[in-house]
PDB file of C-alpha atoms in Angstrom:
ATOM      1  CA  MET D  17      71.773  16.359 -13.063  1.00  0.00           C
ATOM      2  CA  LYS D  18      69.444  16.563 -10.091  1.00  0.00           C
ATOM      3  CA  THR D  19      66.660  17.846 -12.253  1.00  0.00           C
ATOM      4  CA  THR D  20      67.286  15.162 -14.812  1.00  0.00           C
ATOM      5  CA  GLY D  21      67.375  12.547 -12.105  1.00  0.00           C
ATOM      6  CA  ARG D  22      64.036  13.685 -10.722  1.00  0.00           C
ATOM      7  CA  ILE D  23      62.504  13.671 -14.159  1.00  0.00           C
ATOM      8  CA  GLY D  24      63.928  10.257 -14.798  1.00  0.00           C
ATOM      9  CA  ASP D  25      62.637   8.951 -11.455  1.00  0.00           C
ATOM     10  CA  TRP D  26      59.207  10.442 -12.092  1.00  0.00           C
ATOM     11  CA  HIS D  27      59.111   8.900 -15.545  1.00  0.00           C
ATOM     12  CA  LEU D  28      60.067   5.510 -14.122  1.00  0.00           C
ATOM     13  CA  HIS D  29      57.423   5.775 -11.378  1.00  0.00           C
ATOM     14  CA  LYS D  30      54.790   6.849 -13.887  1.00  0.00           C
ATOM     15  CA  THR D  31      55.644   3.940 -16.169  1.00  0.00           C
ATOM     16  CA  VAL D  32      55.347   1.442 -13.329  1.00  0.00           C
ATOM     17  CA  ALA D  33      51.999   2.927 -12.159  1.00  0.00           C
ATOM     18  CA  TRP D  34      50.489   2.843 -15.601  1.00  0.00           C
ATOM     19  CA  SER D  35      51.537  -0.749 -16.132  1.00  0.00           C
ATOM     20  CA  GLY D  36      49.661  -1.974 -12.998  1.00  0.00           C
ATOM     21  CA  PHE D  37      46.737  -3.504 -14.968  1.00  0.00           C
ATOM     22  CA  SER D  38      46.529  -4.580 -18.556  1.00  0.00           C
ATOM     23  CA  ILE D  39      43.429  -3.927 -20.662  1.00  0.00           C
ATOM     24  CA  THR D  40      42.624  -7.640 -20.580  1.00  0.00           C
ATOM     25  CA  GLU D  41      42.753  -7.701 -16.784  1.00  0.00           C
ATOM     26  CA  LEU D  42      40.495  -4.647 -16.559  1.00  0.00           C
ATOM     27  CA  LEU D  43      37.967  -6.281 -18.886  1.00  0.00           C
ATOM     28  CA  VAL D  44      37.978  -9.421 -16.747  1.00  0.00           C
ATOM     29  CA  VAL D  45      37.349  -7.370 -13.584  1.00  0.00           C
ATOM     30  CA  MET D  46      34.504  -5.491 -15.276  1.00  0.00           C
ATOM     31  CA  ALA D  47      32.937  -8.761 -16.422  1.00  0.00           C
ATOM     32  CA  ILE D  48      33.074 -10.150 -12.874  1.00  0.00           C
ATOM     33  CA  MET D  49      31.487  -6.986 -11.480  1.00  0.00           C
ATOM     34  CA  ALA D  50      28.687  -7.156 -14.065  1.00  0.00           C
ATOM     35  CA  THR D  51      28.009 -10.792 -13.161  1.00  0.00           C
ATOM     36  CA  LEU D  52      27.852  -9.986  -9.451  1.00  0.00           C
ATOM     37  CA  ALA D  53      25.492  -7.082 -10.137  1.00  0.00           C
ATOM     38  CA  GLY D  54      23.221  -9.401 -12.110  1.00  0.00           C
ATOM     39  CA  LEU D  55      23.155 -11.905  -9.273  1.00  0.00           C
ATOM     40  CA  ALA D  56      22.389  -9.206  -6.709  1.00  0.00           C
ATOM     41  CA  ALA D  57      19.559  -7.553  -8.675  1.00  0.00           C
ATOM     42  CA  PRO D  58      16.837 -10.107  -7.772  1.00  0.00           C
ATOM     43  CA  ALA D  59      17.734  -9.815  -4.101  1.00  0.00           C
ATOM     44  CA  PHE D  60      17.501  -6.026  -4.244  1.00  0.00           C
ATOM     45  CA  ASN D  61      14.154  -6.259  -6.053  1.00  0.00           C
ATOM     46  CA  GLN D  62      12.821  -8.592  -3.388  1.00  0.00           C
ATOM     47  CA  ILE D  63      13.951  -6.216  -0.646  1.00  0.00           C
ATOM     48  CA  GLY D  64      12.281  -3.343  -2.499  1.00  0.00           C
ATOM     49  CA  GLY D  65       9.029  -5.293  -2.836  1.00  0.00           C
ATOM     50  CA  ALA D  66       9.005  -6.142   0.857  1.00  0.00           C
ATOM     51  CA  GLY D  67       9.583  -2.490   1.696  1.00  0.00           C
ATOM     52  CA  ALA D  68       6.687  -1.405  -0.520  1.00  0.00           C
ATOM     53  CA  LEU D  69       4.450  -3.999   1.143  1.00  0.00           C
ATOM     54  CA  ALA D  70       5.333  -2.752   4.621  1.00  0.00           C
ATOM     55  CA  SER D  71       4.771   0.856   3.565  1.00  0.00           C
ATOM     56  CA  ALA D  72       1.351   0.087   2.068  1.00  0.00           C
ATOM     57  CA  GLY D  73       0.348  -1.969   5.098  1.00  0.00           C
ATOM     58  CA  ASN D  74       1.289   0.875   7.401  1.00  0.00           C
ATOM     59  CA  GLN D  75      -0.812   3.209   5.258  1.00  0.00           C
ATOM     60  CA  VAL D  76      -3.918   1.044   5.608  1.00  0.00           C
ATOM     61  CA  ALA D  77      -3.416   0.543   9.347  1.00  0.00           C
ATOM     62  CA  ASN D  78      -3.015   4.301   9.785  1.00  0.00           C
ATOM     63  CA  MET D  79      -6.162   4.935   7.756  1.00  0.00           C
ATOM     64  CA  ALA D  80      -8.117   2.488   9.926  1.00  0.00           C
ATOM     65  CA  ASN D  81      -6.830   4.244  13.034  1.00  0.00           C
ATOM     66  CA  LEU D  82      -7.785   7.604  11.516  1.00  0.00           C
ATOM     67  CA  ALA D  83     -11.337   6.390  10.887  1.00  0.00           C
ATOM     68  CA  ARG D  84     -11.664   5.094  14.445  1.00  0.00           C
ATOM     69  CA  THR D  85     -10.156   8.237  15.996  1.00  0.00           C
ATOM     70  CA  GLN D  86     -12.421  10.480  13.944  1.00  0.00           C
ATOM     71  CA  ALA D  87     -15.487   8.489  14.990  1.00  0.00           C
ATOM     72  CA  LEU D  88     -14.543   8.874  18.648  1.00  0.00           C
ATOM     73  CA  ALA D  89     -13.560  12.535  18.474  1.00  0.00           C
ATOM     74  CA  ARG D  90     -16.552  13.763  16.498  1.00  0.00           C
ATOM     75  CA  ASN D  91     -19.181  11.300  17.734  1.00  0.00           C
ATOM     76  CA  SER D  92     -19.746  10.307  14.130  1.00  0.00           C
ATOM     77  CA  MET D  93     -19.914   7.264  11.896  1.00  0.00           C
ATOM     78  CA  THR D  94     -16.879   6.698   9.670  1.00  0.00           C
ATOM     79  CA  ALA D  95     -15.958   4.221   6.961  1.00  0.00           C
ATOM     80  CA  LEU D  96     -12.672   2.809   5.695  1.00  0.00           C
ATOM     81  CA  VAL D  97     -13.118   2.132   1.973  1.00  0.00           C
ATOM     82  CA  VAL D  98     -11.058  -0.012  -0.425  1.00  0.00           C
ATOM     83  CA  ALA D  99     -11.603   0.608  -4.154  1.00  0.00           C
ATOM     84  CA  THR D 100     -12.163  -2.740  -5.925  1.00  0.00           C
ATOM     85  CA  ASP D 101     -13.482  -1.693  -9.341  1.00  0.00           C
ATOM     86  CA  SER D 102     -11.503  -3.788 -11.843  1.00  0.00           C
ATOM     87  CA  THR D 103     -11.886  -1.095 -14.515  1.00  0.00           C
ATOM     88  CA  LEU D 104      -9.727   1.236 -12.450  1.00  0.00           C
ATOM     89  CA  GLU D 105      -5.947   1.277 -12.359  1.00  0.00           C
ATOM     90  CA  GLN D 106      -6.223   1.634  -8.573  1.00  0.00           C
ATOM     91  CA  ALA D 107      -8.338  -1.506  -8.050  1.00  0.00           C
ATOM     92  CA  TYR D 108      -7.397  -3.079  -4.697  1.00  0.00           C
ATOM     93  CA  ARG D 109      -4.633  -0.471  -4.399  1.00  0.00           C
ATOM     94  CA  ALA D 110      -6.446   2.591  -3.036  1.00  0.00           C
ATOM     95  CA  VAL D 111      -8.058   3.338   0.337  1.00  0.00           C
ATOM     96  CA  ALA D 112      -9.835   6.381   1.771  1.00  0.00           C
ATOM     97  CA  VAL D 113     -11.824   7.413   4.852  1.00  0.00           C
ATOM     98  CA  PHE D 114     -15.359   8.843   4.806  1.00  0.00           C
ATOM     99  CA  GLU D 115     -17.443  10.373   7.591  1.00  0.00           C
ATOM    100  CA  LEU D 116     -21.150  10.733   8.316  1.00  0.00           C
ATOM    101  CA  ALA D 117     -21.201  13.597  10.797  1.00  0.00           C
ATOM    102  CA  PRO D 118     -24.373  14.194  12.847  1.00  0.00           C
ATOM    103  CA  ARG D 119     -26.639  16.802  11.291  1.00  0.00           C
ATOM    104  CA  GLN D 120     -27.008  20.055  13.186  1.00  0.00           C
ATOM    105  CA  ASP D 121     -30.610  20.616  12.074  1.00  0.00           C
ATOM    106  CA  GLY D 122     -31.938  17.483  13.751  1.00  0.00           C
ATOM    107  CA  GLN D 123     -32.986  15.949  10.433  1.00  0.00           C
ATOM    108  CA  THR D 124     -32.306  12.340   9.494  1.00  0.00           C
ATOM    109  CA  ALA D 125     -28.944  11.900   7.801  1.00  0.00           C
ATOM    110  CA  GLN D 126     -28.968  11.244   4.070  1.00  0.00           C
ATOM    111  CA  THR D 127     -26.554   9.489   1.738  1.00  0.00           C
ATOM    112  CA  THR D 128     -25.379  12.901   0.553  1.00  0.00           C
ATOM    113  CA  ASP D 129     -24.229  13.694   4.109  1.00  0.00           C
ATOM    114  CA  TRP D 130     -21.295  11.315   3.766  1.00  0.00           C
ATOM    115  CA  ARG D 131     -18.099  13.246   3.051  1.00  0.00           C
ATOM    116  CA  GLN D 132     -14.576  12.199   2.219  1.00  0.00           C
ATOM    117  CA  ILE D 133     -12.142  13.238   4.958  1.00  0.00           C
ATOM    118  CA  SER D 134      -8.920  11.822   3.506  1.00  0.00           C
ATOM    119  CA  LYS D 135      -7.453  11.633   0.061  1.00  0.00           C
ATOM    120  CA  TRP D 136      -7.274   8.306  -1.702  1.00  0.00           C
ATOM    121  CA  GLU D 137      -4.019   6.669  -0.661  1.00  0.00           C
ATOM    122  CA  THR D 138      -2.746   4.517  -3.528  1.00  0.00           C
ATOM    123  CA  PHE D 139      -0.101   1.837  -3.043  1.00  0.00           C
ATOM    124  CA  ARG D 140       2.896   1.477  -5.288  1.00  0.00           C
ATOM    125  CA  ASN D 141       2.500  -0.898  -8.233  1.00  0.00           C
ATOM    126  CA  GLY D 142       3.213  -4.450  -7.127  1.00  0.00           C
ATOM    127  CA  VAL D 143       1.215  -4.334  -3.869  1.00  0.00           C
ATOM    128  CA  ILE D 144      -2.520  -5.084  -3.644  1.00  0.00           C
ATOM    129  CA  VAL D 145      -5.181  -5.925  -1.092  1.00  0.00           C
ATOM    130  CA  ASP D 146      -5.982  -9.629  -1.293  1.00  0.00           C
ATOM    131  CA  PRO D 147      -9.574  -9.873  -2.649  1.00  0.00           C
ATOM    132  CA  ALA D 148     -10.255 -12.526   0.023  1.00  0.00           C
ATOM    133  CA  LEU D 149     -11.113  -9.909   2.657  1.00  0.00           C
ATOM    134  CA  THR D 150     -14.080  -9.815   5.040  1.00  0.00           C
ATOM    135  CA  LEU D 151     -15.180  -6.219   4.518  1.00  0.00           C
ATOM    136  CA  ASN D 152     -18.683  -5.384   3.293  1.00  0.00           C
ATOM    137  CA  GLU D 153     -19.358  -4.895  -0.404  1.00  0.00           C
ATOM    138  CA  LYS D 154     -21.039  -1.925  -2.042  1.00  0.00           C
ATOM    139  CA  SER D 155     -23.786  -4.231  -3.328  1.00  0.00           C
ATOM    140  CA  ASP D 156     -24.725  -5.619   0.114  1.00  0.00           C
ATOM    141  CA  SER D 157     -28.367  -5.133   1.074  1.00  0.00           C
ATOM    142  CA  ALA D 158     -29.403  -2.920   3.973  1.00  0.00           C
ATOM    143  CA  ALA D 159     -30.130  -6.053   6.016  1.00  0.00           C
ATOM    144  CA  THR D 160     -26.480  -7.173   5.873  1.00  0.00           C
ATOM    145  CA  PRO D 161     -24.580  -6.614   9.147  1.00  0.00           C
ATOM    146  CA  GLY D 162     -22.202  -3.712   8.771  1.00  0.00           C
ATOM    147  CA  VAL D 163     -24.199  -1.795   6.161  1.00  0.00           C
ATOM    148  CA  PRO D 164     -24.756   1.783   7.372  1.00  0.00           C
ATOM    149  CA  ALA D 165     -27.953   3.775   7.173  1.00  0.00           C
ATOM    150  CA  PRO D 166     -27.842   5.889   5.145  1.00  0.00           C
ATOM    151  CA  ALA D 167     -25.733   3.914   2.698  1.00  0.00           C
ATOM    152  CA  LEU D 168     -22.442   5.159   1.360  1.00  0.00           C
ATOM    153  CA  PRO D 169     -22.795   7.394  -1.710  1.00  0.00           C
ATOM    154  CA  SER D 170     -21.384   6.946  -5.189  1.00  0.00           C
ATOM    155  CA  LEU D 171     -17.621   7.432  -4.988  1.00  0.00           C
ATOM    156  CA  GLN D 172     -15.013   8.780  -7.359  1.00  0.00           C
ATOM    157  CA  ILE D 173     -11.259   8.526  -7.614  1.00  0.00           C
ATOM    158  CA  THR D 174      -9.267  10.864  -9.874  1.00  0.00           C
ATOM    159  CA  GLY D 175     -12.567  11.922 -11.425  1.00  0.00           C
ATOM    160  CA  LYS D 176     -13.641   8.376 -12.320  1.00  0.00           C
ATOM    161  CA  PRO D 177     -16.592   6.547 -10.706  1.00  0.00           C
ATOM    162  CA  VAL D 178     -15.754   3.701  -8.349  1.00  0.00           C
ATOM    163  CA  GLY D 179     -18.177   1.020  -9.487  1.00  0.00           C
ATOM    164  CA  SER D 180     -17.415  -1.357  -6.636  1.00  0.00           C
ATOM    165  CA  PHE D 181     -15.727  -1.091  -3.277  1.00  0.00           C
ATOM    166  CA  ARG D 182     -15.359  -2.863   0.063  1.00  0.00           C
ATOM    167  CA  TYR D 183     -15.660  -1.108   3.398  1.00  0.00           C
ATOM    168  CA  LEU D 184     -16.024  -1.318   7.158  1.00  0.00           C
ATOM    169  CA  VAL D 185     -17.853   1.173   9.365  1.00  0.00           C
ATOM    170  CA  PHE D 186     -16.860   2.544  12.764  1.00  0.00           C
ATOM    171  CA  LEU D 187     -19.583   3.692  15.162  1.00  0.00           C
ATOM    172  CA  PRO D 188     -19.278   6.866  17.303  1.00  0.00           C
ATOM    173  CA  GLY D 189     -17.908   4.800  20.192  1.00  0.00           C
ATOM    174  CA  GLY D 190     -15.132   3.367  18.016  1.00  0.00           C
ATOM    175  CA  SER D 191     -16.624  -0.122  17.682  1.00  0.00           C
ATOM    176  CA  LEU D 192     -17.483  -1.780  14.369  1.00  0.00           C
ATOM    177  CA  LEU D 193     -20.999  -1.583  12.974  1.00  0.00           C
ATOM    178  CA  SER D 194     -20.775  -5.177  11.743  1.00  0.00           C
ATOM    179  CA  GLY D 195     -20.203  -6.458  15.283  1.00  0.00           C
ATOM    180  CA  GLN D 196     -17.688  -8.971  13.980  1.00  0.00           C
ATOM    181  CA  THR D 197     -13.933  -9.176  13.537  1.00  0.00           C
ATOM    182  CA  GLU D 198     -12.861  -7.778  10.173  1.00  0.00           C
ATOM    183  CA  SER D 199      -9.616  -8.545   8.408  1.00  0.00           C
ATOM    184  CA  LEU D 200      -7.696  -7.858   5.244  1.00  0.00           C
ATOM    185  CA  LYS D 201      -4.277  -8.750   3.901  1.00  0.00           C
ATOM    186  CA  LEU D 202      -1.923  -6.891   1.634  1.00  0.00           C
ATOM    187  CA  LYS D 203       0.346  -8.939  -0.607  1.00  0.00           C
ATOM    188  CA  GLU D 204       2.929  -8.457  -3.306  1.00  0.00           C
ATOM    189  CA  GLY D 205       1.090  -9.016  -6.566  1.00  0.00           C
ATOM    190  CA  TYR D 206      -0.884  -7.568  -9.452  1.00  0.00           C
ATOM    191  CA  PHE D 207      -3.912  -8.115 -11.670  1.00  0.00           C
ATOM    192  CA  PRO D 208      -3.148  -9.130 -15.271  1.00  0.00           C
ATOM    193  CA  PRO D 209      -4.910  -7.048 -17.950  1.00  0.00           C
ATOM    194  CA  SER D 210      -8.653  -7.824 -18.219  1.00  0.00           C
ATOM    195  CA  SER D 211      -8.454 -10.250 -15.286  1.00  0.00           C
ATOM    196  CA  THR D 212     -10.035 -10.186 -11.845  1.00  0.00           C
ATOM    197  CA  THR D 213      -7.786 -12.965 -10.574  1.00  0.00           C
ATOM    198  CA  PRO D 214      -4.637 -11.664  -8.893  1.00  0.00           C
ATOM    199  CA  VAL D 215      -1.141 -13.015  -9.383  1.00  0.00           C
ATOM    200  CA  PHE D 216       0.843 -13.049  -6.146  1.00  0.00           C
ATOM    201  CA  THR D 217       4.571 -12.726  -6.682  1.00  0.00           C
ATOM    202  CA  HIS D 218       5.512 -13.657  -3.093  1.00  0.00           C
ATOM    203  CA  ALA D 219       2.398 -15.374  -1.762  1.00  0.00           C
ATOM    204  CA  ALA D 220       3.963 -16.358   1.565  1.00  0.00           C
ATOM    205  CA  ASN D 221       4.702 -12.752   2.465  1.00  0.00           C
ATOM    206  CA  HIS D 222       1.811 -10.564   3.585  1.00  0.00           C
ATOM    207  CA  TYR D 223       0.774  -7.692   5.823  1.00  0.00           C
ATOM    208  CA  GLY D 224      -2.319  -8.691   7.765  1.00  0.00           C
ATOM    209  CA  ILE D 225      -4.630  -6.218   9.512  1.00  0.00           C
ATOM    210  CA  THR D 226      -7.331  -7.380  11.913  1.00  0.00           C
ATOM    211  CA  ILE D 227      -9.883  -4.938  13.351  1.00  0.00           C
ATOM    212  CA  LEU D 228     -11.517  -5.932  16.633  1.00  0.00           C
ATOM    213  CA  PRO D 229     -15.308  -5.440  16.754  1.00  0.00           C
ATOM    214  CA  ALA D 230     -15.751  -4.138  20.308  1.00  0.00           C
ATOM    215  CA  THR D 231     -12.995  -1.515  20.253  1.00  0.00           C
ATOM    216  CA  GLY D 232     -12.132  -0.985  16.595  1.00  0.00           C
ATOM    217  CA  ARG D 233      -8.456  -1.392  17.413  1.00  0.00           C
ATOM    218  CA  THR D 234      -6.119  -2.906  14.847  1.00  0.00           C
ATOM    219  CA  ILE D 235      -3.818  -5.901  15.175  1.00  0.00           C
ATOM    220  CA  ILE D 236      -1.021  -6.291  12.637  1.00  0.00           C
ATOM    221  CA  THR D 237       0.350  -9.711  11.699  1.00  0.00           C
ATOM    222  CA  ARG D 238       3.402 -10.534   9.605  1.00  0.00           C
ATOM    223  CA  PRO D 239       4.764 -13.984   8.663  1.00  0.00           C
TER     224      PRO D 239
END
C-alpha cells in the first residue's frame, strides 16, 4: 500500500507539473519573446556600431602616437597614411605608418628610403574616415606645406597598388611638417558601389582626432 501510495502520489504530482502550460500558452510566450528580440535588435546593432567606431578611432590615435614616438626616438621623419583609393575595398578604412630614417652613408635620402614600419590596420566594415579631412594628398606638389622631401613612394596594400592616399608627416622633434593643425574624423558609414560619396549611417556620432602642429600630440573629441 505504501508503495502504491507513493506511485500514486508521484503520478498525481507528475500530472500536475505537466499540465502547467498548454501548447497555446507556450506559443503565445514564444511569440512575445520573438517580438521583443526584434525590437531589441536595432538597439544592439547601434551599440555594436558605436563600439566599432570607438575601436577604429583608438587604432588611428594609437597609430598617430606611434608615428610621433618613432620620429622622436629615432630622430627620423615619419608619416601616418590613410588609403583613399576608391578602387580598393579598404578605401578610407586602412591606415599605416612609414618612416624615413637618416641614411648612415651621409647621402641624400631618396624616395626608396621610406619604409613601412607598421602593418595596414583596417577598420571593420561600417566605419570609415570622413573624406573631409585636412591631411595632405598624394598628388600635392612639392611646394605644398606638409609634403616631405623625398616624397612618399608608391604604396601597396594586400599586394594591390594604392593609387591615392592622404597623409601627415612628423619631423624628428615630433612636430608636424605642415606647421598647421591637422584633423580627421571617423564615422559610421560606407561607400556605395562605384561611388566616391559616403553614406553616413549615424552622422551625428563621430570620433575626432586633432594633431597639434608644435608637439604632434593628439586630442580626441567625441560628441
